[in-house]
Coordinates of C-alpha atoms and ligand atoms in Angstrom, one line a residue:
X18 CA 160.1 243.0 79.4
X19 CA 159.7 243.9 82.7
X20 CA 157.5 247.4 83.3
X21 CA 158.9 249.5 85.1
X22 CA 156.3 250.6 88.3
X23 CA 155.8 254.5 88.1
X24 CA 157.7 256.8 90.8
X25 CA 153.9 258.6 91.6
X26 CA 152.1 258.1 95.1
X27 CA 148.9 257.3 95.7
X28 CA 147.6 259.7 98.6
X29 CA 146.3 258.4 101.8
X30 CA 142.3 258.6 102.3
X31 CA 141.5 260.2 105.3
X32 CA 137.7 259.9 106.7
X33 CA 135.8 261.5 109.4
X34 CA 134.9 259.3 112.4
X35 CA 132.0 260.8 114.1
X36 CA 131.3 258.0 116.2
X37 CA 132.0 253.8 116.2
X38 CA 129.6 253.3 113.7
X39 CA 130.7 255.6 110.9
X40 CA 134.4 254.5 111.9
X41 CA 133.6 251.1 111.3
X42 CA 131.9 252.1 108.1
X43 CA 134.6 254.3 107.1
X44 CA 136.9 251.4 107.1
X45 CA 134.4 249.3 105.5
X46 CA 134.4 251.7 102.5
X47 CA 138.1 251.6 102.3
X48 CA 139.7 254.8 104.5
X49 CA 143.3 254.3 104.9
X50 CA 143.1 256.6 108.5
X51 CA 140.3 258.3 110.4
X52 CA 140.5 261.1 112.3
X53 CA 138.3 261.3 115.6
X54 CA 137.4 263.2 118.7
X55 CA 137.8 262.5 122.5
X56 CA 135.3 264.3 124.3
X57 CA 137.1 267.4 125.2
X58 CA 139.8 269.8 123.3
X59 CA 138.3 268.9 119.9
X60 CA 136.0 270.6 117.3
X61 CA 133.0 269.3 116.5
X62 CA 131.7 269.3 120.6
X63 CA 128.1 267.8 119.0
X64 CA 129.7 265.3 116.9
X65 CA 129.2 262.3 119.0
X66 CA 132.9 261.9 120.3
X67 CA 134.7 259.2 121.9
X68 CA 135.0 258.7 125.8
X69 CA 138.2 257.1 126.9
X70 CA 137.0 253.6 126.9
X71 CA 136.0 254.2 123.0
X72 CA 138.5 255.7 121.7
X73 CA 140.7 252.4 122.9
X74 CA 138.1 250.2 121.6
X75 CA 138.6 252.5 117.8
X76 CA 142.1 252.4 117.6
X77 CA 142.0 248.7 118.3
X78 CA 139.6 247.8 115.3
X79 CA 140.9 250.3 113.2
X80 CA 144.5 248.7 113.9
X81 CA 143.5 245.6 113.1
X82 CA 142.1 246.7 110.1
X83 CA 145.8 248.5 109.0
X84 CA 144.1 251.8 109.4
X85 CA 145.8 255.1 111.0
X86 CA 143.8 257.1 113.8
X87 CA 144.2 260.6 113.7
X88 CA 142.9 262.2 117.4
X89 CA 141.7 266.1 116.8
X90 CA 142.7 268.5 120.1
X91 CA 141.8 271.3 117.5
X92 CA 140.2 274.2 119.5
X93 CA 141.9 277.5 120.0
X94 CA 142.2 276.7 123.8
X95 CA 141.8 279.7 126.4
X96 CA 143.8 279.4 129.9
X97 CA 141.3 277.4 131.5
X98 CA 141.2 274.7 128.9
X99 CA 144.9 274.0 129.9
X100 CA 144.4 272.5 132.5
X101 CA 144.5 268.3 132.3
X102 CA 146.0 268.2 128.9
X103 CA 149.0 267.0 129.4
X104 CA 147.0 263.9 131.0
X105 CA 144.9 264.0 128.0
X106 CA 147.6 264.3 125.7
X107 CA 149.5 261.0 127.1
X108 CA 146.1 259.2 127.5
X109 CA 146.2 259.5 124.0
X110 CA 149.9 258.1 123.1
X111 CA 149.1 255.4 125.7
X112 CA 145.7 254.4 123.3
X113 CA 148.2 254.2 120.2
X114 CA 146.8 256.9 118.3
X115 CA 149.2 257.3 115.3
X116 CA 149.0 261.4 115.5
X117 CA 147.5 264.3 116.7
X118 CA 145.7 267.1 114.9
X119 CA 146.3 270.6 116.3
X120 CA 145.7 274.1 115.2
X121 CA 146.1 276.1 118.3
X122 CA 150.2 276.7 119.1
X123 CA 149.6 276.5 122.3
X124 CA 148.4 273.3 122.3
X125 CA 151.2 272.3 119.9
X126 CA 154.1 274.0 122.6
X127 CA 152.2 271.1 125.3
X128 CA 152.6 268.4 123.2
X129 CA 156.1 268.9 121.9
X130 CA 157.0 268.7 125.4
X131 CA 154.8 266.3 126.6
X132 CA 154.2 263.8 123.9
X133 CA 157.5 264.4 122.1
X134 CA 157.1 260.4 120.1
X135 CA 153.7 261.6 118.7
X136 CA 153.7 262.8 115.5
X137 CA 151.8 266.1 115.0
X138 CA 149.4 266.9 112.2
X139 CA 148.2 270.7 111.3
X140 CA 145.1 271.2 111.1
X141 CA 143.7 273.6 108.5
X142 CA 142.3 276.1 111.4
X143 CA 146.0 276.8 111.3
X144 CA 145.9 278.7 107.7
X145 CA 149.1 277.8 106.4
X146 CA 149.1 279.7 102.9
X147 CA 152.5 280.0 102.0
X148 CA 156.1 278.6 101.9
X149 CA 157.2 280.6 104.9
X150 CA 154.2 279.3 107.1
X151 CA 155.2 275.8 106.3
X152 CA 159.2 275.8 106.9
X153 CA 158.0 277.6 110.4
X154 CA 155.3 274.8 111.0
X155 CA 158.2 272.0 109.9
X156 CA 161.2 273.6 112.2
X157 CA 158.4 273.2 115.2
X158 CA 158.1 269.9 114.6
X159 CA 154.8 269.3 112.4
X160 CA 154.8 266.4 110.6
X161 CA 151.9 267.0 108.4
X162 CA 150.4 270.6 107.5
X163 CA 146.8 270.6 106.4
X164 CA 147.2 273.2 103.9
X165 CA 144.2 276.4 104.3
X166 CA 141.0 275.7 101.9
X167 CA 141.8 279.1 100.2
X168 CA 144.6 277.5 98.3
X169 CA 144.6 276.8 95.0
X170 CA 146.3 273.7 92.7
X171 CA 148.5 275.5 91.7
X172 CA 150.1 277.3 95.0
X173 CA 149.9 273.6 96.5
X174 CA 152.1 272.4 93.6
X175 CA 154.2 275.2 94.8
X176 CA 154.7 274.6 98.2
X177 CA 155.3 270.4 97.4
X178 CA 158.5 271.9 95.2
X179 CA 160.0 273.9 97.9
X180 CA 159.0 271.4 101.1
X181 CA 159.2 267.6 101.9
X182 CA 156.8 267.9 104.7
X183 CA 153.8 265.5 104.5
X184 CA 150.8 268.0 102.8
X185 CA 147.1 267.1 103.5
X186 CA 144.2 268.8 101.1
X187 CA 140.3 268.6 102.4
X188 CA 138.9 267.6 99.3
X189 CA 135.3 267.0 99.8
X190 CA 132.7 268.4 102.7
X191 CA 131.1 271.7 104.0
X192 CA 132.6 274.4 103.5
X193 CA 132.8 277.6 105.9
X194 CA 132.3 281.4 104.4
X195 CA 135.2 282.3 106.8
X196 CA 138.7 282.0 106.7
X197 CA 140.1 278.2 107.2
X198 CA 136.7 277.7 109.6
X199 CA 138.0 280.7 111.9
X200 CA 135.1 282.7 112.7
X201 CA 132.7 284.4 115.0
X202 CA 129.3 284.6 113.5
X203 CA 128.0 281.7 115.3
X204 CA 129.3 283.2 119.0
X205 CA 127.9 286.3 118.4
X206 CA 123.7 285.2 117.4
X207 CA 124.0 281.8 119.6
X208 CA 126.2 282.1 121.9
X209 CA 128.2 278.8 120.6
X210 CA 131.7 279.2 119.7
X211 CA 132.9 277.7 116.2
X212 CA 136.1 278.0 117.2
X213 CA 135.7 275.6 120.3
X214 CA 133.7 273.3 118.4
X215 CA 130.3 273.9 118.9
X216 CA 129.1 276.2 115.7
X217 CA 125.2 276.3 115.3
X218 CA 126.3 276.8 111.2
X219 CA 123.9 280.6 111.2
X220 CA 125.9 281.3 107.9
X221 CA 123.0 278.6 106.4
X222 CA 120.2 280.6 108.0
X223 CA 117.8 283.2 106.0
X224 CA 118.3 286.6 106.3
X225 CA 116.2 289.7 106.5
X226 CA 116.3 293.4 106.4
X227 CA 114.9 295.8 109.1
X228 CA 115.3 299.4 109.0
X229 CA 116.4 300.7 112.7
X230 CA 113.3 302.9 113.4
X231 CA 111.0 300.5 112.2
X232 CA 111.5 297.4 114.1
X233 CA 109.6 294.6 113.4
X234 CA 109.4 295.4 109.7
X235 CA 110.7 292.3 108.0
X236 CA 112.1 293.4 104.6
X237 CA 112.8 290.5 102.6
X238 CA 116.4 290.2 101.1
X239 CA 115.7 287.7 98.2
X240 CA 117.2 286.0 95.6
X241 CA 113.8 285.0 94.2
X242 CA 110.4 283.9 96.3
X243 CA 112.5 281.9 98.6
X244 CA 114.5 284.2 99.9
X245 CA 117.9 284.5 100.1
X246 CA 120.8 282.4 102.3
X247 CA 123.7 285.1 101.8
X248 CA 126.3 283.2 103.4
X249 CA 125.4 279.3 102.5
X250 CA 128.2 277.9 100.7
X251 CA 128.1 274.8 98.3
X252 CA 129.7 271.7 99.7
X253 CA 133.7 271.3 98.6
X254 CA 134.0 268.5 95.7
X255 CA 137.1 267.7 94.3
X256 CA 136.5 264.4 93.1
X257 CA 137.3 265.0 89.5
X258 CA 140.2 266.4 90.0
X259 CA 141.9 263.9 92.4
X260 CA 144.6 263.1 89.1
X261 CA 145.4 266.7 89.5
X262 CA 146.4 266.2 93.2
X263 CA 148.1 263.2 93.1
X264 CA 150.3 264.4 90.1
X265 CA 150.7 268.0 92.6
X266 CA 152.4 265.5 95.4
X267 CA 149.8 265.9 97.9
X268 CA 150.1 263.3 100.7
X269 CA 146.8 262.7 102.5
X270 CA 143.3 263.7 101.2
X271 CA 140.3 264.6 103.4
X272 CA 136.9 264.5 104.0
X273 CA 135.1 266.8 106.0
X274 CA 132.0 265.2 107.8
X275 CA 132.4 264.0 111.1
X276 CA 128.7 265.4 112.3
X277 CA 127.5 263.8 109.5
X278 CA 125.5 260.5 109.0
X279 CA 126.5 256.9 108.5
X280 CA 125.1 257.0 105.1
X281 CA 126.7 260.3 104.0
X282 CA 130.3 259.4 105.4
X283 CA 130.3 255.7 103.8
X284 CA 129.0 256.3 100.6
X285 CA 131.5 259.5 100.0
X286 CA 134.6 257.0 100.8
X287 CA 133.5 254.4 99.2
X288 CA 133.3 256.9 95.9
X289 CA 136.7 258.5 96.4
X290 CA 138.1 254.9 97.4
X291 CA 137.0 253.5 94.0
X292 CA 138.1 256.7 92.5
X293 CA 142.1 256.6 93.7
X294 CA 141.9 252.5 92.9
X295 CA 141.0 252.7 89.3
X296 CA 143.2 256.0 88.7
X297 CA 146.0 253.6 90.7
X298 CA 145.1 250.9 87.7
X299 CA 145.4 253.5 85.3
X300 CA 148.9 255.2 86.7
X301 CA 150.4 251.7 86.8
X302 CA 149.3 251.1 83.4
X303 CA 151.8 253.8 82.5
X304 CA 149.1 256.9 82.5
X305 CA 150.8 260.2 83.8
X306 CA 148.2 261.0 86.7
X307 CA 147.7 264.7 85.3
X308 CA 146.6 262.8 81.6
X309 CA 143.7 261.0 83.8
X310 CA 140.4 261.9 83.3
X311 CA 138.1 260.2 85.7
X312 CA 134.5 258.7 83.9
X313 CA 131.1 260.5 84.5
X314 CA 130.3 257.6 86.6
X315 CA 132.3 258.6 89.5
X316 CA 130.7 261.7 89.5
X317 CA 127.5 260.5 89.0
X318 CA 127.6 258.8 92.6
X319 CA 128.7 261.3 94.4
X320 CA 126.0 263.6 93.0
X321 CA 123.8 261.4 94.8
X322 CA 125.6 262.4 98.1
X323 CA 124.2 265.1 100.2
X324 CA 121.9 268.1 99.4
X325 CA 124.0 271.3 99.4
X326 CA 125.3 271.3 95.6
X327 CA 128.7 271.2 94.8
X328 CA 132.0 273.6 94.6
X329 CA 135.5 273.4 93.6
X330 CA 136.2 276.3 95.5
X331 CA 139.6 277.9 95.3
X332 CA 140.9 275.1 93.4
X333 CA 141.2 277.0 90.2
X334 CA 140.6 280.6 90.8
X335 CA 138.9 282.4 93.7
X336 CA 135.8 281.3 93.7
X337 CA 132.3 283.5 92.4
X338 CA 128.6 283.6 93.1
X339 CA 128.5 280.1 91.6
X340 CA 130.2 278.5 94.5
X341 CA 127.1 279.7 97.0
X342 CA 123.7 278.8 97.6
X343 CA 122.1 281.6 97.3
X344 CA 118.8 280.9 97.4
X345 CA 117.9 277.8 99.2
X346 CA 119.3 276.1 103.0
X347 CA 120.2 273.0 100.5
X348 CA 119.4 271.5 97.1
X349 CA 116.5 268.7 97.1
X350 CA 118.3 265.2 96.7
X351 CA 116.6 262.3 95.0
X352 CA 118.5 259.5 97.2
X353 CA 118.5 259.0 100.6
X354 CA 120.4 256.5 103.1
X355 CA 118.2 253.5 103.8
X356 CA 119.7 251.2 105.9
X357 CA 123.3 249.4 106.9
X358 CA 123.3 245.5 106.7
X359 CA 123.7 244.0 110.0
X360 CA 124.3 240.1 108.9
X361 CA 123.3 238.7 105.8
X362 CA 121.8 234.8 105.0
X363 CA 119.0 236.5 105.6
X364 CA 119.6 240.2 105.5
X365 CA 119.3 241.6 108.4
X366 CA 119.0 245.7 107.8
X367 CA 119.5 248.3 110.5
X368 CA 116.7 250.8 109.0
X369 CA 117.6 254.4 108.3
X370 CA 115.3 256.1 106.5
X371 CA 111.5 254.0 106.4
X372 CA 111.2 251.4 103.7
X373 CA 108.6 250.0 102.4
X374 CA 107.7 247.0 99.8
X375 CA 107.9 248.0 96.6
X376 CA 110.8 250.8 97.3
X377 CA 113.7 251.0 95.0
X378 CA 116.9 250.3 96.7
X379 CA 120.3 250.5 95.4
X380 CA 122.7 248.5 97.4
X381 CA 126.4 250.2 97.5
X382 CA 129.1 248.0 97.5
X383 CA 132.9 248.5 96.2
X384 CA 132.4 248.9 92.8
X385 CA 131.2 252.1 92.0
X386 CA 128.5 250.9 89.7
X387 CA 125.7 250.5 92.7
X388 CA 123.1 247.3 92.5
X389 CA 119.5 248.6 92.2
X390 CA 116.7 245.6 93.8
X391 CA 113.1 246.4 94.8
X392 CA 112.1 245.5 98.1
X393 CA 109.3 242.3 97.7
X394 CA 109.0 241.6 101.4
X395 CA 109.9 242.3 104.5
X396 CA 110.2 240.6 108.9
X397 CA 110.5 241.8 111.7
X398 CA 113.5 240.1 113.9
X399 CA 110.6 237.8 115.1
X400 CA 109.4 237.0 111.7
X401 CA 105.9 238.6 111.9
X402 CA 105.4 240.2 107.8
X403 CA 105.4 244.2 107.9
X404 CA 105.2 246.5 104.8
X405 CA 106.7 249.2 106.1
X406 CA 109.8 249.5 108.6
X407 CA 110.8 252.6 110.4
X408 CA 114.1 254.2 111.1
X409 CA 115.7 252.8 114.2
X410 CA 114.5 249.3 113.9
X411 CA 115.7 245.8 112.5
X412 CA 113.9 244.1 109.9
X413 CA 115.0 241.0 107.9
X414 CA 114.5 242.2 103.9
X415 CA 114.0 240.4 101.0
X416 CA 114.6 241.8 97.5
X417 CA 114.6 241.1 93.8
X418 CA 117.4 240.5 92.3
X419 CA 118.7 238.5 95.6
X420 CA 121.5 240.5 96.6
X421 CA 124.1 237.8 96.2
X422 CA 127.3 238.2 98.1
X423 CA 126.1 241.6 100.1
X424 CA 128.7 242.1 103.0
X425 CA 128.1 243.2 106.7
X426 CA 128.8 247.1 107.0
X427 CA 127.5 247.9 103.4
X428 CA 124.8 250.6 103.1
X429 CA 121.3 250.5 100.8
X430 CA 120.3 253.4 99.6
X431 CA 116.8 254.8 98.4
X432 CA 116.0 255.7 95.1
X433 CA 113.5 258.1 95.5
X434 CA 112.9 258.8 91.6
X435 CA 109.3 258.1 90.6
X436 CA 108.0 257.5 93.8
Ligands
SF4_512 S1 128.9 279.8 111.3 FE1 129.3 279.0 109.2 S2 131.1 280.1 108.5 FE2 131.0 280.3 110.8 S3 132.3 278.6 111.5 FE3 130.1 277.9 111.5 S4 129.9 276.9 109.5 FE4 131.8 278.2 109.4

């Protein structure tokens, strides 16, 4: 008898592309689309983005890789900013990106009338937290609403009944103490504006007390000896419950990250990739996605990912003390990036973090069950031996097990327990 394939979607994995590196790693890892910046109008001002010429250059690989590009003009624009977007805006459609991401409606009024063919995405800057906000979003023309982080599962279930607009959910990444990422802390102690992309993240500094007519008195505000980081948020993880959101409808998932590394980027899509294809295996074998329960193992890579703990956030409830770091910038982390293979027959490693022989390397390919090797020796490009190699240069590796069928693009990471 024939099986009858189940009615439920598998969302869309959407990665940050910082730069043509991580892009190219992104898709490596398995991203369905990327979303990247052009050098002006977009958050993220220190993130590395495109010029022109690389932005054409990224939407050509990532098209010939079947992969959507996603081009952020997310900052609330003031009058002056204005001026040379519409050029922008059809520089853009003329590169083939497949849609925009805008918060400001400003910006959105310009490209309805300017770009009418490109499809618009929301971003989450826009805080759309309710049924009403999304109808008004959808008569403008949005095709996709990147619902606010201060929603919860079940208020997204919610808004999927009542609305057949695409919905996006960030479900992994840094998360900001303020509303949707709107906020003024960093303007006011640096002088850099958040909200036109260029946040110096203060809400991870350490604070102090001082008592006005005693300046220069330093009273400490702690937590315990290490002071206190009142504002430092744990990082947004939804990994375990990605059943959850694919059984709520949602349309697109997101990860946050595009000032982050290489490293941090392609090993968190490469875990939520691996994640969505064995729940797919699982849905297909007749599992109802909200009966899935993803293994340990999942979550056991990803806790290897980045140093600031980990939150659900709003996800069930409104979130308490335990989704902040109150005591520490970040958490220490007992894996770091090592390198991205360059060519392999022999391995040629682009080098990270330094490496030396004897390290304990895992190397991360598409399973999610990483291959641990220890490094035995190691070249420079013009074969002289070296024992250690230093981040930013190339170094042929050897290792043991022989990495057997290690692809271009994949990342080795350091296991830095025991050493
Ligand atoms: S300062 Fe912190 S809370 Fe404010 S926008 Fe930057 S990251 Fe978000």
């Amino acid at each position: 008898m024939m099986k009858k394939t189940p009615d439920v979607h598998i969302p869309e994995l959407l990665a940050p592309a910082g730069n043509f590196d991580k892009l190219v790693t992104a898709i490596h890892y398995g991203a369905d689309a990327v979303y990247l910046g052009g050098e002006q109008y977009s958050l993220r001002a220190r993130a590395g983005n495109f010029s022109r010429a690389e932005m054409k250059k990224a939407v050509t690989y990532a098209h010939d890789h079947d992969v959507k590009v996603y081009a952020t003009v997310n900052i609330f624009a003031h009058n002056r900013d204005l001026e040379g977007l519409d050029d922008y805006l059809r520089f853009l459609q003329a590169t083939g990106v497949d849609a925009l991401i805008i918060a400001d409606p400003g910006i959105f009024h310009i490209a309805r009338k300017v770009v009418p063919d490109l499809p618009i995405h929301l971003s989450t800057q826009a805080n759309v937290t309710n049924f009403s906000a999304v109808e008004f979003w959808k008569k403008q023309g949005a095709k996709r609403l990147n619902l606010a982080r201060e929603l919860g599962l079940a208020e997204i279930h919610a808004i999927r009944q009542q609305s057949d607009v695409e919905l996006e959910i960030f479900i992994h990444g840094a998360l900001c103490i303020s509303y949707s990422g709107r906020c003024m802390l960093s303007n006011y102690f640096t002088g850099r504006d958040a909200n036109q992309g260029d946040c110096a993240h203060p809400c991870r500094y350490s604070y102090q007390l001082v008592e006005e007519k005693r300046p220069g008195q330093y009273f400490p505000v702690e937590e315990d000896s290490r002071g206190t980081y009142i504002f430092n948020s744990k990082d947004l993880c939804l990994l375990m419950r990605l059943p959850e959101l694919i059984a709520a409808g949602a349309d697109s998932l997101k990860i946050e990250g595009r000032m982050k590394s290489i490293g941090y980027v392609g090993g968190v899509v490469r875990v939520y990739r691996a994640a969505l294809d064995w729940i797919k295996i699982q849905i297909f074998s007749g599992t109802r996605p909200e009966k899935i329960l993803l293994p340990q193992s999942f979550s056991n890579e990803i806790n290897k990912i980045g140093t600031r703990s980990r939150t659900e956030n709003f996800f069930d409830a409104h979130p308490s003390n335990d989704g902040m770091l109150y005591d520490t910038i970040r958490t220490r982390q007992r894996y770091a990036p090592a390198g991205i293979i360059r060519a392999v027959e022999p391995l040629l490693v682009d080098v990270r973090n330094p490496i030396e022989c004897g390290d304990r390397l895992d190397y991360l390919g598409k399973a999610i069950e990483p291959r641990p090797c220890t490094v035995v020796a190691m070249k420079t490009q013009d074969g002289e031996p070296i024992r250690r190699a230093n981040p930013g240069t190339k170094i042929i590796l050897q290792t043991e097990p022989v990495l057997d069928g290690a692809t271009v693009h994949s990342l080795l990471r350091k296991n830095m327990e025991g050493l």
